[in-house]
Tab-separated table of N, CA and C in Angstrom:
chain	number	residue	atom	x	y	z
A	1	MET	N	-76.680	-35.918	-43.450
A	1	MET	CA	-76.817	-36.205	-44.875
A	1	MET	C	-76.831	-34.921	-45.708
A	2	PRO	N	-77.526	-33.857	-45.305
A	2	PRO	CA	-77.521	-32.646	-46.115
A	2	PRO	C	-76.121	-32.053	-46.286
A	3	ASN	N	-75.225	-32.227	-45.312
A	3	ASN	CA	-73.870	-31.693	-45.436
A	3	ASN	C	-73.108	-32.376	-46.572
A	4	VAL	N	-73.372	-33.659	-46.796
A	4	VAL	CA	-72.707	-34.398	-47.870
A	4	VAL	C	-73.109	-33.820	-49.224
A	5	LEU	N	-74.389	-33.459	-49.364
A	5	LEU	CA	-74.875	-32.898	-50.612
A	5	LEU	C	-74.522	-31.418	-50.755
A	6	LEU	N	-74.376	-30.728	-49.651
A	6	LEU	CA	-74.123	-29.299	-49.677
A	6	LEU	C	-72.743	-28.976	-50.237
A	7	LYS	N	-71.727	-29.734	-49.864
A	7	LYS	CA	-70.376	-29.432	-50.315
A	7	LYS	C	-70.245	-29.486	-51.840
A	8	PRO	N	-70.688	-30.568	-52.529
A	8	PRO	CA	-70.606	-30.544	-53.995
A	8	PRO	C	-71.411	-29.389	-54.593
A	9	TRP	N	-72.556	-29.091	-54.003
A	9	TRP	CA	-73.372	-27.989	-54.500
A	9	TRP	C	-72.627	-26.660	-54.354
A	10	GLN	N	-71.959	-26.468	-53.213
A	10	GLN	CA	-71.173	-25.251	-53.003
A	10	GLN	C	-70.013	-25.180	-53.989
A	11	LEU	N	-69.342	-26.307	-54.239
A	11	LEU	CA	-68.237	-26.341	-55.196
A	11	LEU	C	-68.735	-26.038	-56.609
A	12	ALA	N	-69.876	-26.602	-56.972
A	12	ALA	CA	-70.440	-26.346	-58.296
A	12	ALA	C	-70.807	-24.874	-58.441
A	13	THR	N	-71.368	-24.298	-57.394
A	13	THR	CA	-71.723	-22.880	-57.421
A	13	THR	C	-70.479	-22.011	-57.557
A	14	ALA	N	-69.431	-22.363	-56.836
A	14	ALA	CA	-68.175	-21.610	-56.929
A	14	ALA	C	-67.577	-21.725	-58.325
A	15	SER	N	-67.596	-22.908	-58.907
A	15	SER	CA	-67.090	-23.102	-60.277
A	15	SER	C	-67.913	-22.290	-61.268
A	16	TRP	N	-69.217	-22.287	-61.081
A	16	TRP	CA	-70.114	-21.544	-61.956
A	16	TRP	C	-69.814	-20.047	-61.880
A	17	GLN	N	-69.571	-19.544	-60.673
A	17	GLN	CA	-69.307	-18.116	-60.497
A	17	GLN	C	-67.950	-17.712	-61.069
A	18	GLN	N	-66.966	-18.619	-61.055
A	18	GLN	CA	-65.643	-18.329	-61.604
A	18	GLN	C	-65.659	-18.318	-63.134
A	19	ALA	N	-66.551	-19.058	-63.716
A	19	ALA	CA	-66.582	-19.219	-65.169
A	19	ALA	C	-67.218	-18.003	-65.835
A	20	ASN	N	-66.786	-17.737	-67.067
A	20	ASN	CA	-67.427	-16.670	-67.828
A	20	ASN	C	-68.618	-17.244	-68.594
A	21	GLY	N	-69.314	-16.404	-69.342
A	21	GLY	CA	-70.522	-16.827	-70.048
A	21	GLY	C	-70.280	-17.935	-71.055
A	22	LEU	N	-69.176	-17.845	-71.785
A	22	LEU	CA	-68.852	-18.853	-72.784
A	22	LEU	C	-68.635	-20.219	-72.138
A	23	GLN	N	-67.956	-20.224	-71.013
A	23	GLN	CA	-67.693	-21.484	-70.313
A	23	GLN	C	-68.981	-22.064	-69.722
A	24	ARG	N	-69.864	-21.211	-69.268
A	24	ARG	CA	-71.161	-21.685	-68.766
A	24	ARG	C	-71.970	-22.315	-69.904
A	25	ILE	N	-71.916	-21.683	-71.072
A	25	ILE	CA	-72.599	-22.242	-72.243
A	25	ILE	C	-72.008	-23.612	-72.575
A	26	GLY	N	-70.685	-23.736	-72.465
A	26	GLY	CA	-70.033	-25.019	-72.723
A	26	GLY	C	-70.555	-26.123	-71.821
A	27	LEU	N	-70.724	-25.814	-70.547
A	27	LEU	CA	-71.258	-26.816	-69.615
A	27	LEU	C	-72.700	-27.175	-69.975
A	28	MET	N	-73.503	-26.167	-70.266
A	28	MET	CA	-74.905	-26.435	-70.621
A	28	MET	C	-75.005	-27.262	-71.906
A	29	LEU	N	-74.142	-26.977	-72.887
A	29	LEU	CA	-74.151	-27.752	-74.131
A	29	LEU	C	-73.699	-29.194	-73.902
A	30	THR	N	-72.771	-29.390	-72.967
A	30	THR	CA	-72.345	-30.756	-72.620
A	30	THR	C	-73.530	-31.554	-72.099
A	31	VAL	N	-74.283	-30.950	-71.181
A	31	VAL	CA	-75.454	-31.626	-70.613
A	31	VAL	C	-76.505	-31.855	-71.704
A	32	LEU	N	-76.749	-30.840	-72.520
A	32	LEU	CA	-77.742	-30.942	-73.587
A	32	LEU	C	-77.370	-32.024	-74.607
A	33	SER	N	-76.084	-32.177	-74.874
A	33	SER	CA	-75.649	-33.154	-75.879
A	33	SER	C	-76.082	-34.576	-75.533
A	34	PHE	N	-76.176	-34.899	-74.235
A	34	PHE	CA	-76.607	-36.241	-73.824
A	34	PHE	C	-78.013	-36.553	-74.322
A	35	PHE	N	-78.869	-35.530	-74.426
A	35	PHE	CA	-80.234	-35.751	-74.883
A	35	PHE	C	-80.288	-36.092	-76.374
A	36	PHE	N	-79.235	-35.768	-77.104
A	36	PHE	CA	-79.164	-36.078	-78.528
A	36	PHE	C	-78.446	-37.404	-78.783
A	37	LEU	N	-77.568	-37.799	-77.885
A	37	LEU	CA	-76.782	-39.012	-78.098
A	37	LEU	C	-77.645	-40.272	-78.082
A	38	TYR	N	-78.526	-40.395	-77.101
A	38	TYR	CA	-79.321	-41.625	-76.989
A	38	TYR	C	-80.150	-41.904	-78.252
A	39	PRO	N	-80.978	-40.952	-78.731
A	39	PRO	CA	-81.709	-41.261	-79.966
A	39	PRO	C	-80.769	-41.401	-81.168
A	40	GLY	N	-79.621	-40.736	-81.106
A	40	GLY	CA	-78.650	-40.878	-82.189
A	40	GLY	C	-78.090	-42.282	-82.292
A	41	VAL	N	-78.053	-42.981	-81.187
A	41	VAL	CA	-77.525	-44.348	-81.164
A	41	VAL	C	-78.636	-45.382	-81.388
A	42	THR	N	-79.832	-45.093	-80.927
A	42	THR	CA	-80.895	-46.103	-80.956
A	42	THR	C	-81.866	-45.967	-82.134
A	43	GLU	N	-82.010	-44.791	-82.697
A	43	GLU	CA	-82.917	-44.594	-83.840
A	43	GLU	C	-82.211	-45.008	-85.126
A	44	PRO	N	-82.961	-45.451	-86.139
A	44	PRO	CA	-82.345	-45.821	-87.419
A	44	PRO	C	-81.560	-44.650	-88.021
A	45	ILE	N	-80.356	-44.962	-88.540
A	45	ILE	CA	-79.527	-43.911	-89.130
A	45	ILE	C	-79.563	-43.933	-90.654
A	46	MET	N	-79.697	-45.128	-91.231
A	46	MET	CA	-79.628	-45.205	-92.683
A	46	MET	C	-80.279	-46.484	-93.193
A	47	THR	N	-80.839	-46.369	-94.396
A	47	THR	CA	-81.338	-47.535	-95.119
A	47	THR	C	-80.486	-47.687	-96.370
A	48	ILE	N	-80.055	-48.898	-96.627
A	48	ILE	CA	-79.339	-49.206	-97.863
A	48	ILE	C	-80.155	-50.270	-98.591
A	49	LYS	N	-80.367	-50.032	-99.871
A	49	LYS	CA	-81.170	-50.937	-100.690
A	49	LYS	C	-80.370	-51.275	-101.942
A	50	ALA	N	-80.232	-52.558	-102.224
A	50	ALA	CA	-79.528	-53.025	-103.425
A	50	ALA	C	-80.540	-53.668	-104.364
A	51	SER	N	-80.450	-53.299	-105.632
A	51	SER	CA	-81.361	-53.832	-106.646
A	51	SER	C	-80.554	-54.410	-107.788
A	52	ILE	N	-81.227	-55.234	-108.567
A	52	ILE	CA	-80.600	-55.814	-109.754
A	52	ILE	C	-81.605	-55.729	-110.907
A	53	ASN	N	-81.092	-55.395	-112.073
A	53	ASN	CA	-81.913	-55.358	-113.282
A	53	ASN	C	-81.647	-56.611	-114.103
A	54	MET	N	-82.685	-57.397	-114.318
A	54	MET	CA	-82.550	-58.601	-115.161
A	54	MET	C	-83.704	-58.614	-116.150
A	55	PHE	N	-83.356	-58.575	-117.416
A	55	PHE	CA	-84.338	-58.633	-118.494
A	55	PHE	C	-85.388	-57.528	-118.374
A	56	GLY	N	-84.933	-56.353	-117.943
A	56	GLY	CA	-85.829	-55.207	-117.839
A	56	GLY	C	-86.649	-55.149	-116.562
A	57	LEU	N	-86.501	-56.147	-115.714
A	57	LEU	CA	-87.220	-56.145	-114.439
A	57	LEU	C	-86.258	-55.816	-113.309
A	58	LYS	N	-86.692	-54.923	-112.467
A	58	LYS	CA	-85.846	-54.528	-111.334
A	58	LYS	C	-86.316	-55.276	-110.087
A	59	SER	N	-85.361	-55.930	-109.424
A	59	SER	CA	-85.680	-56.721	-108.239
A	59	SER	C	-84.774	-56.294	-107.085
A	60	THR	N	-85.367	-56.111	-105.921
A	60	THR	CA	-84.597	-55.753	-104.729
A	60	THR	C	-83.997	-57.011	-104.136
A	61	ILE	N	-82.677	-57.019	-103.978
A	61	ILE	CA	-82.020	-58.191	-103.409
A	61	ILE	C	-81.579	-57.969	-101.961
A	62	PHE	N	-81.560	-56.710	-101.546
A	62	PHE	CA	-81.132	-56.404	-100.182
A	62	PHE	C	-81.706	-55.051	-99.796
A	63	GLU	N	-82.304	-54.988	-98.619
A	63	GLU	CA	-82.761	-53.716	-98.071
A	63	GLU	C	-82.680	-53.803	-96.557
A	64	GLU	N	-81.941	-52.886	-95.979
A	64	GLU	CA	-81.745	-52.934	-94.534
A	64	GLU	C	-81.700	-51.524	-93.950
A	65	THR	N	-82.401	-51.365	-92.842
A	65	THR	CA	-82.402	-50.117	-92.089
A	65	THR	C	-81.882	-50.441	-90.699
A	66	ARG	N	-80.885	-49.673	-90.258
A	66	ARG	CA	-80.284	-49.970	-88.950
A	66	ARG	C	-79.933	-48.708	-88.191
A	67	SER	N	-79.924	-48.885	-86.867
A	67	SER	CA	-79.393	-47.860	-85.971
A	67	SER	C	-77.928	-48.202	-85.698
A	68	ILE	N	-77.235	-47.330	-85.019
A	68	ILE	CA	-75.850	-47.613	-84.639
A	68	ILE	C	-75.822	-48.848	-83.739
A	69	TRP	N	-76.727	-48.905	-82.781
A	69	TRP	CA	-76.751	-50.032	-81.856
A	69	TRP	C	-77.069	-51.342	-82.576
A	70	GLN	N	-78.022	-51.315	-83.499
A	70	GLN	CA	-78.350	-52.520	-84.264
A	70	GLN	C	-77.155	-52.964	-85.109
A	71	THR	N	-76.404	-52.007	-85.622
A	71	THR	CA	-75.209	-52.337	-86.409
A	71	THR	C	-74.177	-53.035	-85.540
A	72	VAL	N	-73.993	-52.535	-84.334
A	72	VAL	CA	-73.044	-53.158	-83.395
A	72	VAL	C	-73.466	-54.596	-83.098
A	73	LEU	N	-74.751	-54.810	-82.838
A	73	LEU	CA	-75.244	-56.160	-82.561
A	73	LEU	C	-75.069	-57.076	-83.778
A	74	SER	N	-75.311	-56.538	-84.971
A	74	SER	CA	-75.121	-57.332	-86.197
A	74	SER	C	-73.655	-57.689	-86.405
A	75	LEU	N	-72.757	-56.758	-86.106
A	75	LEU	CA	-71.323	-57.050	-86.216
A	75	LEU	C	-70.940	-58.183	-85.278
A	76	LYS	N	-71.482	-58.153	-84.074
A	76	LYS	CA	-71.192	-59.220	-83.104
A	76	LYS	C	-71.711	-60.566	-83.610
A	77	GLU	N	-72.940	-60.582	-84.105
A	77	GLU	CA	-73.535	-61.822	-84.611
A	77	GLU	C	-72.779	-62.375	-85.813
A	78	ALA	N	-72.186	-61.479	-86.603
A	78	ALA	CA	-71.454	-61.907	-87.802
A	78	ALA	C	-70.011	-62.297	-87.488
A	79	GLY	N	-69.640	-62.251	-86.213
A	79	GLY	CA	-68.287	-62.645	-85.824
A	79	GLY	C	-67.284	-61.507	-85.806
A	80	TYR	N	-67.781	-60.278	-85.866
A	80	TYR	CA	-66.900	-59.105	-85.838
A	80	TYR	C	-67.103	-58.316	-84.546
A	81	ALA	N	-67.091	-59.036	-83.431
A	81	ALA	CA	-67.323	-58.402	-82.131
A	81	ALA	C	-66.289	-57.317	-81.833
A	82	GLU	N	-65.055	-57.521	-82.291
A	82	GLU	CA	-64.001	-56.531	-82.027
A	82	GLU	C	-64.325	-55.209	-82.705
A	83	VAL	N	-64.819	-55.272	-83.937
A	83	VAL	CA	-65.183	-54.054	-84.664
A	83	VAL	C	-66.364	-53.377	-83.966
A	84	GLY	N	-67.347	-54.168	-83.571
A	84	GLY	CA	-68.491	-53.631	-82.835
A	84	GLY	C	-68.069	-52.980	-81.536
A	85	PHE	N	-67.128	-53.620	-80.842
A	85	PHE	CA	-66.610	-53.062	-79.594
A	85	PHE	C	-65.925	-51.715	-79.841
A	86	MET	N	-65.178	-51.616	-80.939
A	86	MET	CA	-64.512	-50.348	-81.264
A	86	MET	C	-65.534	-49.259	-81.566
A	87	VAL	N	-66.602	-49.588	-82.292
A	87	VAL	CA	-67.648	-48.611	-82.590
A	87	VAL	C	-68.278	-48.125	-81.281
A	88	VAL	N	-68.621	-49.058	-80.396
A	88	VAL	CA	-69.220	-48.687	-79.114
A	88	VAL	C	-68.252	-47.846	-78.284
A	89	THR	N	-66.995	-48.249	-78.241
A	89	THR	CA	-66.010	-47.530	-77.432
A	89	THR	C	-65.818	-46.101	-77.916
A	90	PHE	N	-65.575	-45.918	-79.206
A	90	PHE	CA	-65.219	-44.599	-79.713
A	90	PHE	C	-66.414	-43.696	-79.994
A	91	SER	N	-67.588	-44.263	-80.189
A	91	SER	CA	-68.737	-43.409	-80.479
A	91	SER	C	-69.733	-43.301	-79.329
A	92	ILE	N	-69.581	-44.133	-78.294
A	92	ILE	CA	-70.525	-44.067	-77.175
A	92	ILE	C	-69.789	-43.953	-75.832
A	93	ILE	N	-68.973	-44.940	-75.490
A	93	ILE	CA	-68.359	-44.995	-74.153
A	93	ILE	C	-67.457	-43.794	-73.893
A	94	ILE	N	-66.555	-43.491	-74.810
A	94	ILE	CA	-65.631	-42.373	-74.580
A	94	ILE	C	-66.370	-41.036	-74.543
A	95	PRO	N	-67.297	-40.746	-75.475
A	95	PRO	CA	-68.024	-39.479	-75.365
A	95	PRO	C	-68.837	-39.350	-74.071
A	96	VAL	N	-69.490	-40.431	-73.645
A	96	VAL	CA	-70.264	-40.375	-72.395
A	96	VAL	C	-69.332	-40.173	-71.204
A	97	THR	N	-68.223	-40.898	-71.186
A	97	THR	CA	-67.242	-40.740	-70.102
A	97	THR	C	-66.731	-39.314	-70.053
A	98	LYS	N	-66.410	-38.746	-71.204
A	98	LYS	CA	-65.929	-37.365	-71.268
A	98	LYS	C	-66.980	-36.402	-70.714
A	99	GLY	N	-68.224	-36.554	-71.143
A	99	GLY	CA	-69.294	-35.676	-70.657
A	99	GLY	C	-69.506	-35.780	-69.162
A	100	LEU	N	-69.513	-37.012	-68.647
A	100	LEU	CA	-69.685	-37.195	-67.202
A	100	LEU	C	-68.500	-36.631	-66.419
A	101	LEU	N	-67.299	-36.779	-66.974
A	101	LEU	CA	-66.115	-36.204	-66.322
A	101	LEU	C	-66.186	-34.686	-66.290
A	102	ILE	N	-66.663	-34.077	-67.369
A	102	ILE	CA	-66.806	-32.617	-67.391
A	102	ILE	C	-67.771	-32.172	-66.300
A	103	ILE	N	-68.902	-32.849	-66.193
A	103	ILE	CA	-69.888	-32.490	-65.159
A	103	ILE	C	-69.301	-32.720	-63.767
A	104	TRP	N	-68.647	-33.852	-63.559
A	104	TRP	CA	-68.031	-34.158	-62.262
A	104	TRP	C	-66.960	-33.127	-61.905
A	105	THR	N	-66.190	-32.708	-62.893
A	105	THR	CA	-65.124	-31.746	-62.648
A	105	THR	C	-65.706	-30.384	-62.294
A	106	TRP	N	-66.850	-30.040	-62.837
A	106	TRP	CA	-67.502	-28.792	-62.452
A	106	TRP	C	-68.009	-28.870	-61.012
A	107	LEU	N	-68.449	-30.060	-60.614
A	107	LEU	CA	-68.944	-30.220	-59.248
A	107	LEU	C	-67.809	-30.236	-58.236
A	108	SER	N	-66.666	-30.722	-58.652
A	108	SER	CA	-65.522	-30.829	-57.752
A	108	SER	C	-64.245	-30.676	-58.590
A	109	THR	N	-63.814	-29.430	-58.730
A	109	THR	CA	-62.684	-29.121	-59.599
A	109	THR	C	-61.404	-29.793	-59.116
A	110	ALA	N	-60.729	-30.424	-60.076
A	110	ALA	CA	-59.429	-31.027	-59.801
A	110	ALA	C	-58.606	-30.970	-61.093
A	111	ARG	N	-57.377	-30.576	-60.948
A	111	ARG	CA	-56.483	-30.430	-62.102
A	111	ARG	C	-56.366	-31.736	-62.892
A	112	TRP	N	-56.225	-32.861	-62.181
A	112	TRP	CA	-56.028	-34.140	-62.863
A	112	TRP	C	-57.233	-34.523	-63.710
A	113	ARG	N	-58.431	-34.096	-63.296
A	113	ARG	CA	-59.627	-34.419	-64.082
A	113	ARG	C	-59.623	-33.655	-65.406
A	114	TRP	N	-59.221	-32.387	-65.369
A	114	TRP	CA	-59.128	-31.623	-66.619
A	114	TRP	C	-58.084	-32.245	-67.532
A	115	GLN	N	-56.998	-32.732	-66.956
A	115	GLN	CA	-55.978	-33.407	-67.769
A	115	GLN	C	-56.547	-34.683	-68.385
A	116	LEU	N	-57.301	-35.440	-67.610
A	116	LEU	CA	-57.925	-36.662	-68.105
A	116	LEU	C	-58.929	-36.352	-69.213
A	117	ILE	N	-59.722	-35.302	-69.039
A	117	ILE	CA	-60.681	-34.893	-70.068
A	117	ILE	C	-59.946	-34.543	-71.359
A	118	SER	N	-58.822	-33.854	-71.228
A	118	SER	CA	-58.019	-33.491	-72.400
A	118	SER	C	-57.535	-34.733	-73.138
A	119	VAL	N	-57.087	-35.738	-72.406
A	119	VAL	CA	-56.609	-36.985	-73.024
A	119	VAL	C	-57.773	-37.739	-73.666
A	120	ILE	N	-58.887	-37.859	-72.952
A	120	ILE	CA	-60.047	-38.597	-73.458
A	120	ILE	C	-60.615	-37.929	-74.708
A	121	SER	N	-60.605	-36.610	-74.740
A	121	SER	CA	-61.161	-35.879	-75.879
A	121	SER	C	-60.489	-36.266	-77.188
A	122	LYS	N	-59.238	-36.583	-77.125
A	122	LYS	CA	-58.502	-36.953	-78.332
A	122	LYS	C	-58.948	-38.310	-78.876
A	123	TRP	N	-59.590	-39.112	-78.043
A	123	TRP	CA	-59.992	-40.453	-78.456
A	123	TRP	C	-61.476	-40.557	-78.789
A	124	SER	N	-62.219	-39.491	-78.620
A	124	SER	CA	-63.627	-39.497	-78.980
A	124	SER	C	-63.727	-39.393	-80.495
A	125	MET	N	-64.294	-40.400	-81.115
A	125	MET	CA	-64.313	-40.479	-82.574
A	125	MET	C	-65.736	-40.356	-83.123
A	126	ALA	N	-66.630	-39.786	-82.355
A	126	ALA	CA	-68.015	-39.682	-82.809
A	126	ALA	C	-68.115	-38.892	-84.103
A	127	ASP	N	-67.368	-37.804	-84.210
A	127	ASP	CA	-67.413	-36.994	-85.428
A	127	ASP	C	-66.856	-37.761	-86.626
A	128	VAL	N	-65.834	-38.567	-86.407
A	128	VAL	CA	-65.278	-39.393	-87.485
A	128	VAL	C	-66.315	-40.429	-87.928
A	129	PHE	N	-67.074	-40.941	-86.980
A	129	PHE	CA	-68.118	-41.911	-87.279
A	129	PHE	C	-69.181	-41.287	-88.183
A	130	VAL	N	-69.545	-40.034	-87.936
A	130	VAL	CA	-70.521	-39.335	-88.772
A	130	VAL	C	-69.992	-39.219	-90.202
A	131	VAL	N	-68.723	-38.884	-90.332
A	131	VAL	CA	-68.122	-38.777	-91.660
A	131	VAL	C	-68.163	-40.136	-92.368
A	132	ALA	N	-67.872	-41.201	-91.646
A	132	ALA	CA	-67.913	-42.544	-92.238
A	132	ALA	C	-69.323	-42.887	-92.726
A	133	ILE	N	-70.334	-42.506	-91.969
A	133	ILE	CA	-71.721	-42.745	-92.383
A	133	ILE	C	-72.018	-41.963	-93.657
A	134	LEU	N	-71.568	-40.706	-93.708
A	134	LEU	CA	-71.791	-39.897	-94.911
A	134	LEU	C	-71.071	-40.476	-96.132
A	135	VAL	N	-69.856	-40.966	-95.931
A	135	VAL	CA	-69.126	-41.595	-97.036
A	135	VAL	C	-69.906	-42.803	-97.552
A	136	ALA	N	-70.392	-43.648	-96.636
A	136	ALA	CA	-71.195	-44.811	-97.041
A	136	ALA	C	-72.460	-44.368	-97.776
A	137	PHE	N	-73.092	-43.322	-97.271
A	137	PHE	CA	-74.316	-42.806	-97.886
A	137	PHE	C	-74.059	-42.331	-99.316
A	138	PHE	N	-73.035	-41.493	-99.495
A	138	PHE	CA	-72.759	-40.953	-100.827
A	138	PHE	C	-72.196	-42.006	-101.780
A	139	THR	N	-71.479	-42.973	-101.265
A	139	THR	CA	-70.989	-44.072	-102.096
A	139	THR	C	-72.168	-44.887	-102.629
A	140	ALA	N	-73.121	-45.167	-101.749
A	140	ALA	CA	-74.307	-45.914	-102.171
A	140	ALA	C	-75.122	-45.099	-103.170
A	141	LYS	N	-75.203	-43.791	-102.973
A	141	LYS	CA	-75.948	-42.927	-103.891
A	141	LYS	C	-75.301	-42.893	-105.274
A	142	ALA	N	-73.985	-43.024	-105.316
A	142	ALA	CA	-73.262	-42.922	-106.582
A	142	ALA	C	-73.274	-44.220	-107.381
A	143	THR	N	-73.725	-45.288	-106.783
A	143	THR	CA	-73.752	-46.585	-107.450
A	143	THR	C	-75.144	-46.809	-108.028
A	144	ALA	N	-75.196	-47.238	-109.271
A	144	ALA	CA	-76.470	-47.366	-109.979
A	144	ALA	C	-77.449	-48.314	-109.305
A	145	ASP	N	-76.964	-49.418	-108.776
A	145	ASP	CA	-77.870	-50.421	-108.221
A	145	ASP	C	-77.996	-50.348	-106.698
A	146	LEU	N	-77.477	-49.293	-106.105
A	146	LEU	CA	-77.606	-49.087	-104.652
A	146	LEU	C	-78.320	-47.769	-104.388
A	147	GLN	N	-79.222	-47.809	-103.448
A	147	GLN	CA	-79.880	-46.581	-102.990
A	147	GLN	C	-79.679	-46.486	-101.483
A	148	SER	N	-79.638	-45.260	-100.995
A	148	SER	CA	-79.511	-45.075	-99.553
A	148	SER	C	-80.335	-43.880	-99.122
A	149	ALA	N	-80.738	-43.905	-97.875
A	149	ALA	CA	-81.503	-42.806	-97.297
A	149	ALA	C	-81.072	-42.636	-95.844
A	150	LEU	N	-80.860	-41.396	-95.449
A	150	LEU	CA	-80.530	-41.098	-94.053
A	150	LEU	C	-81.822	-40.957	-93.263
A	151	HIS	N	-81.782	-41.363	-92.005
A	151	HIS	CA	-82.966	-41.289	-91.138
A	151	HIS	C	-82.684	-40.413	-89.918
A	152	ASP	N	-83.681	-40.294	-89.066
A	152	ASP	CA	-83.604	-39.399	-87.903
A	152	ASP	C	-82.406	-39.666	-87.004
A	153	GLY	N	-82.061	-40.930	-86.813
A	153	GLY	CA	-80.935	-41.264	-85.932
A	153	GLY	C	-79.647	-40.593	-86.365
A	154	PHE	N	-79.445	-40.485	-87.681
A	154	PHE	CA	-78.250	-39.812	-88.179
A	154	PHE	C	-78.235	-38.347	-87.744
A	155	TYR	N	-79.361	-37.675	-87.860
A	155	TYR	CA	-79.440	-36.249	-87.514
A	155	TYR	C	-79.326	-36.015	-86.007
A	156	TRP	N	-79.878	-36.951	-85.224
A	156	TRP	CA	-79.698	-36.878	-83.766
A	156	TRP	C	-78.215	-36.999	-83.409
A	157	PHE	N	-77.553	-37.972	-84.034
A	157	PHE	CA	-76.139	-38.201	-83.747
A	157	PHE	C	-75.285	-37.027	-84.244
A	158	LEU	N	-75.628	-36.491	-85.385
A	158	LEU	CA	-74.928	-35.324	-85.909
A	158	LEU	C	-75.084	-34.131	-84.963
A	159	ALA	N	-76.288	-33.922	-84.450
A	159	ALA	CA	-76.523	-32.837	-83.489
A	159	ALA	C	-75.687	-33.051	-82.229
A	160	TYR	N	-75.626	-34.308	-81.761
A	160	TYR	CA	-74.772	-34.607	-80.608
A	160	TYR	C	-73.330	-34.201	-80.901
A	161	CYS	N	-72.822	-34.580	-82.073
A	161	CYS	CA	-71.427	-34.268	-82.428
A	161	CYS	C	-71.186	-32.770	-82.446
A	162	PHE	N	-72.089	-32.023	-83.085
A	162	PHE	CA	-71.923	-30.565	-83.132
A	162	PHE	C	-71.928	-29.960	-81.735
A	163	LEU	N	-72.883	-30.378	-80.909
A	163	LEU	CA	-72.947	-29.840	-79.538
A	163	LEU	C	-71.696	-30.199	-78.747
A	164	SER	N	-71.218	-31.408	-78.918
A	164	SER	CA	-70.018	-31.846	-78.202
A	164	SER	C	-68.792	-31.041	-78.621
A	165	ILE	N	-68.649	-30.813	-79.918
A	165	ILE	CA	-67.508	-30.042	-80.419
A	165	ILE	C	-67.592	-28.594	-79.948
A	166	ILE	N	-68.770	-28.000	-80.046
A	166	ILE	CA	-68.940	-26.607	-79.619
A	166	ILE	C	-68.709	-26.475	-78.120
A	167	SER	N	-69.249	-27.418	-77.339
A	167	SER	CA	-69.048	-27.345	-75.887
A	167	SER	C	-67.570	-27.497	-75.541
A	168	GLY	N	-66.876	-28.359	-76.255
A	168	GLY	CA	-65.440	-28.528	-76.025
A	168	GLY	C	-64.669	-27.247	-76.286
A	169	GLN	N	-65.047	-26.543	-77.345
A	169	GLN	CA	-64.390	-25.276	-77.652
A	169	GLN	C	-64.710	-24.217	-76.589
A	170	CYS	N	-65.940	-24.205	-76.128
A	170	CYS	CA	-66.329	-23.248	-75.084
A	170	CYS	C	-65.601	-23.516	-73.774
A	171	LEU	N	-65.376	-24.787	-73.468
A	171	LEU	CA	-64.744	-25.163	-72.204
A	171	LEU	C	-63.220	-25.164	-72.265
A	172	ALA	N	-62.651	-25.070	-73.453
A	172	ALA	CA	-61.191	-25.152	-73.589
A	172	ALA	C	-60.479	-24.072	-72.775
A	173	GLY	N	-60.979	-22.862	-72.824
A	173	GLY	CA	-60.361	-21.775	-72.055
A	173	GLY	C	-60.451	-22.016	-70.557
A	174	TYR	N	-61.588	-22.509	-70.114
A	174	TYR	CA	-61.767	-22.789	-68.694
A	174	TYR	C	-60.824	-23.918	-68.249
A	175	ALA	N	-60.696	-24.941	-69.075
A	175	ALA	CA	-59.806	-26.061	-68.750
A	175	ALA	C	-58.359	-25.569	-68.674
A	176	ASP	N	-57.952	-24.735	-69.635
A	176	ASP	CA	-56.583	-24.185	-69.595
A	176	ASP	C	-56.364	-23.378	-68.328
A	177	GLN	N	-57.360	-22.578	-67.972
A	177	GLN	CA	-57.278	-21.768	-66.744
A	177	GLN	C	-57.127	-22.669	-65.518
A	178	GLN	N	-57.867	-23.755	-65.468
A	178	GLN	CA	-57.797	-24.673	-64.321
A	178	GLN	C	-56.468	-25.438	-64.293
A	179	LEU	N	-55.927	-25.741	-65.451
A	179	LEU	CA	-54.661	-26.472	-65.516
A	179	LEU	C	-53.474	-25.602	-65.100
A	180	LYS	N	-53.606	-24.290	-65.257
A	180	LYS	CA	-52.514	-23.376	-64.889
A	180	LYS	C	-52.479	-23.073	-63.403
A	181	LYS	N	-53.521	-23.434	-62.696
A	181	LYS	CA	-53.579	-23.162	-61.246
A	181	LYS	C	-52.584	-24.020	-60.500
């Protein structure tokens, strides 16, 4: 049994020794980004509140605080399961798959895995999702009868996006080097 575990460990050590400091930072940031993704998906990201003024009295007609995951569940309940599935796929499944592939490829280097990571990276839309949240936030802020507030989940998810983008840039040189072999 120890021989089965030793070979991946030896391969990971060899990959680590071949990599320069920037590429090592890229791997560490990939691992670290996972710690930001979970609260980014499960913690509330935004509250939207709609009010109406009638005869000088202000009344709240809608107020909702949701996480990304709660939004996906609400989309499903409202009959928009396809949209919810797309949100989950592009903001959770693809980024997690990419991160796990990067770690797996470090443990056992293979050219085809780096190629797969390159293809998957183009479909990770987590950063686009952050922009969409900001657009919704600022649109609500600009409307007189709508208020919005960002919550911790948004900042967790934003941190995940930044770490993922930075790690991708750090690992790009290493991936190119592995693809040329």
